GROMACS .gro file of C-alpha atoms in nm:
model
  286
    1MET     CA    1  -2.652   3.814  -3.056
    2GLU     CA    2  -2.507   3.818  -2.703
    3LYS     CA    3  -2.836   3.685  -2.568
    4GLN     CA    4  -2.829   3.402  -2.824
    5ILE     CA    5  -2.474   3.303  -2.722
    6LYS     CA    6  -2.569   3.293  -2.357
    7ASN     CA    7  -2.871   3.077  -2.438
    8ASN     CA    8  -2.649   2.834  -2.630
    9ASN     CA    9  -2.413   2.812  -2.331
   10TYR     CA   10  -2.705   2.686  -2.122
   11LEU     CA   11  -2.839   2.463  -2.400
   12LEU     CA   12  -2.530   2.243  -2.443
   13PRO     CA   13  -2.523   2.112  -2.082
   14LEU     CA   14  -2.896   2.041  -2.105
   15LEU     CA   15  -2.851   1.844  -2.427
   16LEU     CA   16  -2.569   1.642  -2.269
   17LEU     CA   17  -2.781   1.571  -1.963
   18SER     CA   18  -3.065   1.462  -2.191
   19LEU     CA   19  -2.829   1.226  -2.378
   20PHE     CA   20  -2.696   1.088  -2.050
   21PHE     CA   21  -3.040   1.007  -1.912
   22GLN     CA   22  -3.160   0.861  -2.243
   23LEU     CA   23  -2.861   0.626  -2.238
   24SER     CA   24  -2.920   0.549  -1.870
   25LEU     CA   25  -3.281   0.447  -1.933
   26SER     CA   26  -3.225   0.265  -2.262
   27ASP     CA   27  -3.316  -0.104  -2.259
   28ASN     CA   28  -3.050  -0.159  -2.525
   29THR     CA   29  -2.761  -0.048  -2.307
   30SER     CA   30  -2.543  -0.341  -2.209
   31HIS     CA   31  -2.416  -0.319  -1.853
   32LYS     CA   32  -2.038  -0.328  -1.844
   33HIS     CA   33  -1.763  -0.341  -1.587
   34PHE     CA   34  -1.544  -0.030  -1.604
   35VAL     CA   35  -1.205  -0.030  -1.432
   36PHE     CA   36  -1.047   0.311  -1.374
   37ILE     CA   37  -0.676   0.386  -1.345
   38HIS     CA   38  -0.563   0.725  -1.217
   39GLY     CA   39  -0.279   0.947  -1.332
   40SER     CA   40   0.032   1.089  -1.167
   41CYS     CA   41   0.000   1.191  -0.799
   42HIS     CA   42  -0.371   1.105  -0.800
   43GLY     CA   43  -0.560   0.802  -0.673
   44ALA     CA   44  -0.888   0.618  -0.710
   45TRP     CA   45  -1.050   0.924  -0.548
   46SER     CA   46  -1.000   1.123  -0.871
   47TRP     CA   47  -1.291   0.936  -1.034
   48PHE     CA   48  -1.543   1.024  -0.760
   49LYS     CA   49  -1.768   1.225  -0.994
   50LEU     CA   50  -1.778   0.967  -1.271
   51LEU     CA   51  -1.837   0.648  -1.072
   52PRO     CA   52  -2.189   0.726  -0.943
   53LEU     CA   53  -2.298   0.841  -1.289
   54LEU     CA   54  -2.208   0.503  -1.439
   55GLN     CA   55  -2.339   0.310  -1.140
   56SER     CA   56  -2.677   0.482  -1.172
   57SER     CA   57  -2.698   0.334  -1.522
   58GLY     CA   58  -2.641  -0.017  -1.392
   59HIS     CA   59  -2.274  -0.048  -1.480
   60ARG     CA   60  -2.023  -0.201  -1.245
   61VAL     CA   61  -1.729   0.023  -1.159
   62THR     CA   62  -1.391  -0.035  -0.998
   63ALA     CA   63  -1.134   0.237  -0.928
   64LEU     CA   64  -0.790   0.117  -0.822
   65ASP     CA   65  -0.509   0.281  -0.628
   66LEU     CA   66  -0.174   0.204  -0.785
   67ALA     CA   67   0.126   0.136  -0.561
   68ALA     CA   68   0.200   0.423  -0.319
   69SER     CA   69  -0.110   0.609  -0.443
   70GLY     CA   70  -0.436   0.704  -0.276
   71ILE     CA   71  -0.478   0.488   0.033
   72ASP     CA   72  -0.214   0.232  -0.069
   73HIS     CA   73   0.017   0.209   0.233
   74ARG     CA   74   0.349   0.200   0.046
   75ASN     CA   75   0.598   0.485   0.051
   76PRO     CA   76   0.667   0.624  -0.300
   77ASP     CA   77   1.043   0.599  -0.244
   78SER     CA   78   1.006   0.226  -0.175
   79VAL     CA   79   0.848   0.149  -0.515
   80ARG     CA   80   1.157   0.067  -0.717
   81SER     CA   81   1.019  -0.068  -1.043
   82ILE     CA   82   0.734   0.025  -1.273
   83SER     CA   83   0.608  -0.335  -1.252
   84GLN     CA   84   0.567  -0.285  -0.877
   85TYR     CA   85   0.378   0.040  -0.944
   86PHE     CA   86   0.146  -0.147  -1.185
   87GLN     CA   87   0.094  -0.440  -0.945
   88PRO     CA   88  -0.257  -0.350  -0.818
   89LEU     CA   89  -0.401  -0.370  -1.171
   90THR     CA   90  -0.193  -0.679  -1.252
   91ASP     CA   91  -0.334  -0.853  -0.943
   92PHE     CA   92  -0.688  -0.743  -1.029
   93MET     CA   93  -0.666  -0.870  -1.388
   94SER     CA   94  -0.506  -1.199  -1.279
   95ALA     CA   95  -0.793  -1.263  -1.038
   96LEU     CA   96  -1.060  -1.179  -1.296
   97PRO     CA   97  -1.236  -1.495  -1.420
   98GLN     CA   98  -1.137  -1.589  -1.775
   99HIS     CA   99  -1.491  -1.547  -1.909
  100GLN     CA  100  -1.526  -1.190  -1.779
  101LYS     CA  101  -1.420  -0.879  -1.971
  102VAL     CA  102  -1.370  -0.524  -1.852
  103ILE     CA  103  -1.337  -0.181  -2.008
  104LEU     CA  104  -1.013  -0.022  -1.886
  105VAL     CA  105  -1.009   0.357  -1.854
  106GLY     CA  106  -0.673   0.523  -1.792
  107HIS     CA  107  -0.599   0.889  -1.727
  108SER     CA  108  -0.265   1.057  -1.797
  109LEU     CA  109   0.018   0.829  -1.675
  110GLY     CA  110  -0.248   0.563  -1.622
  111GLY     CA  111  -0.226   0.502  -1.996
  112LEU     CA  112   0.100   0.313  -1.937
  113VAL     CA  113  -0.071   0.086  -1.685
  114VAL     CA  114  -0.359   0.019  -1.925
  115SER     CA  115  -0.116  -0.054  -2.209
  116LYS     CA  116   0.070  -0.314  -2.002
  117ALA     CA  117  -0.259  -0.483  -1.910
  118MET     CA  118  -0.358  -0.493  -2.278
  119GLU     CA  119  -0.037  -0.678  -2.355
  120ASP     CA  120  -0.069  -0.923  -2.064
  121PHE     CA  121  -0.447  -0.981  -2.054
  122PRO     CA  122  -0.589  -0.905  -2.402
  123THR     CA  123  -0.870  -1.162  -2.380
  124LYS     CA  124  -1.002  -1.003  -2.059
  125ILE     CA  125  -1.038  -0.651  -2.201
  126SER     CA  126  -1.325  -0.551  -2.430
  127ALA     CA  127  -1.192  -0.197  -2.481
  128ALA     CA  128  -0.924   0.039  -2.351
  129VAL     CA  129  -0.996   0.410  -2.312
  130PHE     CA  130  -0.709   0.659  -2.295
  131VAL     CA  131  -0.833   0.983  -2.135
  132THR     CA  132  -0.570   1.235  -2.246
  133ALA     CA  133  -0.339   0.951  -2.144
  134THR     CA  134   0.009   0.839  -2.241
  135MET     CA  135  -0.045   0.588  -2.522
  136PRO     CA  136   0.258   0.384  -2.631
  137GLY     CA  137   0.223   0.107  -2.886
  138PRO     CA  138   0.415  -0.156  -3.082
  139ALA     CA  139   0.556   0.115  -3.312
  140LEU     CA  140   0.564   0.399  -3.056
  141ASN     CA  141   0.789   0.319  -2.762
  142ILE     CA  142   0.807   0.500  -2.432
  143SER     CA  143   1.149   0.649  -2.509
  144THR     CA  144   1.014   0.825  -2.818
  145ILE     CA  145   0.715   0.955  -2.623
  146TYR     CA  146   0.926   1.097  -2.341
  147SER     CA  147   1.170   1.255  -2.586
  148LYS     CA  148   0.870   1.436  -2.734
  149VAL     CA  149   0.754   1.545  -2.388
  150PHE     CA  150   1.096   1.682  -2.294
  151GLU     CA  151   1.112   1.887  -2.615
  152ARG     CA  152   0.861   2.126  -2.458
  153ASN     CA  153   1.091   2.195  -2.162
  154GLU     CA  154   0.811   2.362  -1.966
  155SER     CA  155   0.849   2.484  -1.610
  156MET     CA  156   0.699   2.262  -1.338
  157MET     CA  157   0.671   2.573  -1.118
  158ASP     CA  158   0.640   2.476  -0.750
  159SER     CA  159   0.635   2.099  -0.811
  160VAL     CA  160   0.896   1.910  -0.612
  161TYR     CA  161   1.119   1.605  -0.648
  162SER     CA  162   1.222   1.380  -0.362
  163TYR     CA  163   1.559   1.207  -0.337
  164GLY     CA  164   1.515   0.882  -0.148
  165ASP     CA  165   1.865   0.768  -0.247
  166GLY     CA  166   2.034   1.098  -0.162
  167ARG     CA  167   2.085   1.426  -0.343
  168ASN     CA  168   2.374   1.289  -0.546
  169ARG     CA  169   2.144   1.026  -0.704
  170PRO     CA  170   1.849   1.063  -0.944
  171PRO     CA  171   1.515   1.164  -0.788
  172THR     CA  172   1.289   0.882  -0.676
  173ALA     CA  173   0.949   1.058  -0.664
  174PHE     CA  174   0.767   1.367  -0.786
  175LEU     CA  175   0.477   1.576  -0.651
  176PHE     CA  176   0.271   1.845  -0.824
  177GLY     CA  177   0.287   2.184  -0.653
  178SER     CA  178  -0.031   2.371  -0.560
  179ARG     CA  179   0.035   2.657  -0.803
  180PHE     CA  180   0.105   2.412  -1.084
  181LEU     CA  181  -0.218   2.227  -1.006
  182ALA     CA  182  -0.420   2.549  -1.011
  183SER     CA  183  -0.276   2.692  -1.332
  184LYS     CA  184  -0.198   2.382  -1.542
  185VAL     CA  185  -0.396   2.080  -1.418
  186TYR     CA  186  -0.725   2.201  -1.267
  187GLN     CA  187  -0.750   2.541  -1.437
  188ARG     CA  188  -1.101   2.471  -1.574
  189SER     CA  189  -1.229   2.253  -1.289
  190PRO     CA  190  -1.442   2.370  -0.994
  191ALA     CA  191  -1.246   2.525  -0.706
  192GLU     CA  192  -1.362   2.255  -0.464
  193ASP     CA  193  -1.207   1.985  -0.686
  194LEU     CA  194  -0.875   2.168  -0.681
  195THR     CA  195  -0.897   2.193  -0.302
  196LEU     CA  196  -0.969   1.820  -0.277
  197ALA     CA  197  -0.668   1.745  -0.496
  198THR     CA  198  -0.432   1.956  -0.288
  199LEU     CA  199  -0.542   1.762   0.021
  200LEU     CA  200  -0.513   1.413  -0.131
  201MET     CA  201  -0.216   1.434  -0.369
  202ARG     CA  202   0.074   1.197  -0.310
  203ALA     CA  203   0.412   1.185  -0.477
  204VAL     CA  204   0.438   0.950  -0.775
  205PRO     CA  205   0.737   0.711  -0.790
  206LEU     CA  206   0.986   0.772  -1.071
  207PHE     CA  207   1.145   0.503  -1.286
  208THR     CA  208   1.436   0.474  -1.525
  209GLU     CA  209   1.378   0.484  -1.897
  210LYS     CA  210   1.534   0.138  -1.925
  211ASP     CA  211   1.294  -0.006  -1.668
  212MET     CA  212   0.993   0.140  -1.849
  213SER     CA  213   1.118   0.029  -2.191
  214ASP     CA  214   1.186  -0.326  -2.072
  215VAL     CA  215   0.840  -0.361  -1.915
  216LEU     CA  216   0.639  -0.186  -2.186
  217LYS     CA  217   0.720  -0.411  -2.479
  218LEU     CA  218   0.392  -0.410  -2.672
  219SER     CA  219   0.295  -0.642  -2.956
  220GLU     CA  220   0.039  -0.626  -3.235
  221ARG     CA  221  -0.076  -0.975  -3.141
  222ASN     CA  222  -0.177  -0.884  -2.784
  223TYR     CA  223  -0.191  -0.508  -2.734
  224GLY     CA  224  -0.299  -0.459  -3.095
  225SER     CA  225  -0.595  -0.696  -3.060
  226VAL     CA  226  -0.773  -0.474  -2.804
  227LYS     CA  227  -1.007  -0.198  -2.919
  228ARG     CA  228  -0.866   0.144  -2.827
  229VAL     CA  229  -1.042   0.478  -2.779
  230PHE     CA  230  -0.858   0.805  -2.721
  231VAL     CA  231  -1.033   1.094  -2.547
  232VAL     CA  232  -0.882   1.427  -2.650
  233SER     CA  233  -0.903   1.708  -2.394
  234GLU     CA  234  -0.919   2.041  -2.574
  235MET     CA  235  -0.777   2.269  -2.302
  236ASP     CA  236  -0.527   2.030  -2.144
  237LEU     CA  237  -0.214   2.225  -2.047
  238VAL     CA  238  -0.020   1.921  -1.920
  239SER     CA  239  -0.054   1.701  -2.231
  240ASN     CA  240  -0.147   1.974  -2.476
  241ILE     CA  241  -0.370   1.903  -2.774
  242GLU     CA  242  -0.077   1.899  -3.017
  243PHE     CA  243   0.094   1.627  -2.814
  244GLN     CA  244  -0.228   1.427  -2.788
  245ARG     CA  245  -0.275   1.444  -3.166
  246TRP     CA  246   0.090   1.348  -3.219
  247MET     CA  247   0.033   1.027  -3.019
  248ILE     CA  248  -0.287   0.956  -3.214
  249GLU     CA  249  -0.107   1.006  -3.545
  250ASN     CA  250   0.184   0.781  -3.445
  251ASN     CA  251  -0.027   0.512  -3.277
  252PRO     CA  252  -0.377   0.536  -3.431
  253PRO     CA  253  -0.657   0.410  -3.205
  254ASP     CA  254  -0.987   0.267  -3.331
  255HIS     CA  255  -1.184   0.573  -3.225
  256VAL     CA  256  -1.106   0.931  -3.123
  257VAL     CA  257  -1.347   1.159  -2.937
  258GLU     CA  258  -1.284   1.518  -2.828
  259ILE     CA  259  -1.422   1.695  -2.523
  260GLU     CA  260  -1.433   2.071  -2.559
  261GLY     CA  261  -1.338   2.303  -2.277
  262SER     CA  262  -1.187   2.033  -2.055
  263ASP     CA  263  -0.859   2.060  -1.869
  264HIS     CA  264  -0.615   1.779  -1.789
  265VAL     CA  265  -0.851   1.622  -1.534
  266VAL     CA  266  -1.141   1.564  -1.773
  267MET     CA  267  -1.335   1.365  -1.514
  268MET     CA  268  -1.339   1.673  -1.290
  269SER     CA  269  -1.396   1.950  -1.545
  270LYS     CA  270  -1.637   1.766  -1.779
  271PRO     CA  271  -1.771   1.454  -1.601
  272PHE     CA  272  -2.108   1.441  -1.781
  273GLN     CA  273  -1.947   1.467  -2.124
  274LEU     CA  274  -1.694   1.195  -2.043
  275CYS     CA  275  -1.969   0.975  -1.899
  276ALA     CA  276  -2.180   1.016  -2.212
  277HIS     CA  277  -1.890   0.892  -2.427
  278LEU     CA  278  -1.834   0.592  -2.198
  279GLN     CA  279  -2.206   0.514  -2.209
  280LEU     CA  280  -2.194   0.507  -2.589
  281LEU     CA  281  -1.895   0.273  -2.573
  282ALA     CA  282  -2.094   0.039  -2.349
  283GLN     CA  283  -2.384   0.012  -2.592
  284PRO     CA  284  -2.400  -0.310  -2.793
  285ARG     CA  285  -2.298  -0.277  -3.156
  286PRO     CA  286  -2.524  -0.413  -3.435
   0.00000   0.00000   0.00000
């Protein structure tokens, strides 16, 4: 029995690789333009495993740095509004020709950025993919989501806040600590990916609930017209599976897929599985 279990552990990755290459070589696969939006404290670099997999199949890929993220030159404490934080995607979508459509893929906090783009540019988006991402909607506002998050009251361990306006004012930015990254974010990812993250992490700007609520007003007419897919991460310890399913129940997407054994950074811990799902999304429907 033990030998059979071990054999099955090797078989699953081989089957996924087989599916990936079948989709890559299929004449029926429609080449799409994927646009990737990172999560808190990350940057465009966090998609480095996924981008070449999609490119090798002929897809076009774009990974953006949000304001004060990745190689964006801004200081996190200088980004005062969530609209300013979203600006790189807003500029990209504004410049996109009207006849072109993209598939937006958001991770974690990037779900807010994707949601805003769905509201502002619905005719330019063929689908929106929420990878264990925050997913507000017309009937699920950001205040309700954050109230649910704060119910858990979990320790952020060695993560740190910065106080650009002084210690007597609310914090202006937040940065994951290395122990938190290792035990809660990258706990099922390769060690080299964790090391990369500790070298490239930058603090994420923080915003008031009022600012987020005012900006993220989502309608059925715009946001609701875009096809949505939610990718559930089974072993996510940041947005645990119960929270992910709560968002799905309160703001049902068109499709839900689940990736087993993945941590919060699905694109690091299970890149082939995530790529296979995106490949299926890119295939033309009968």
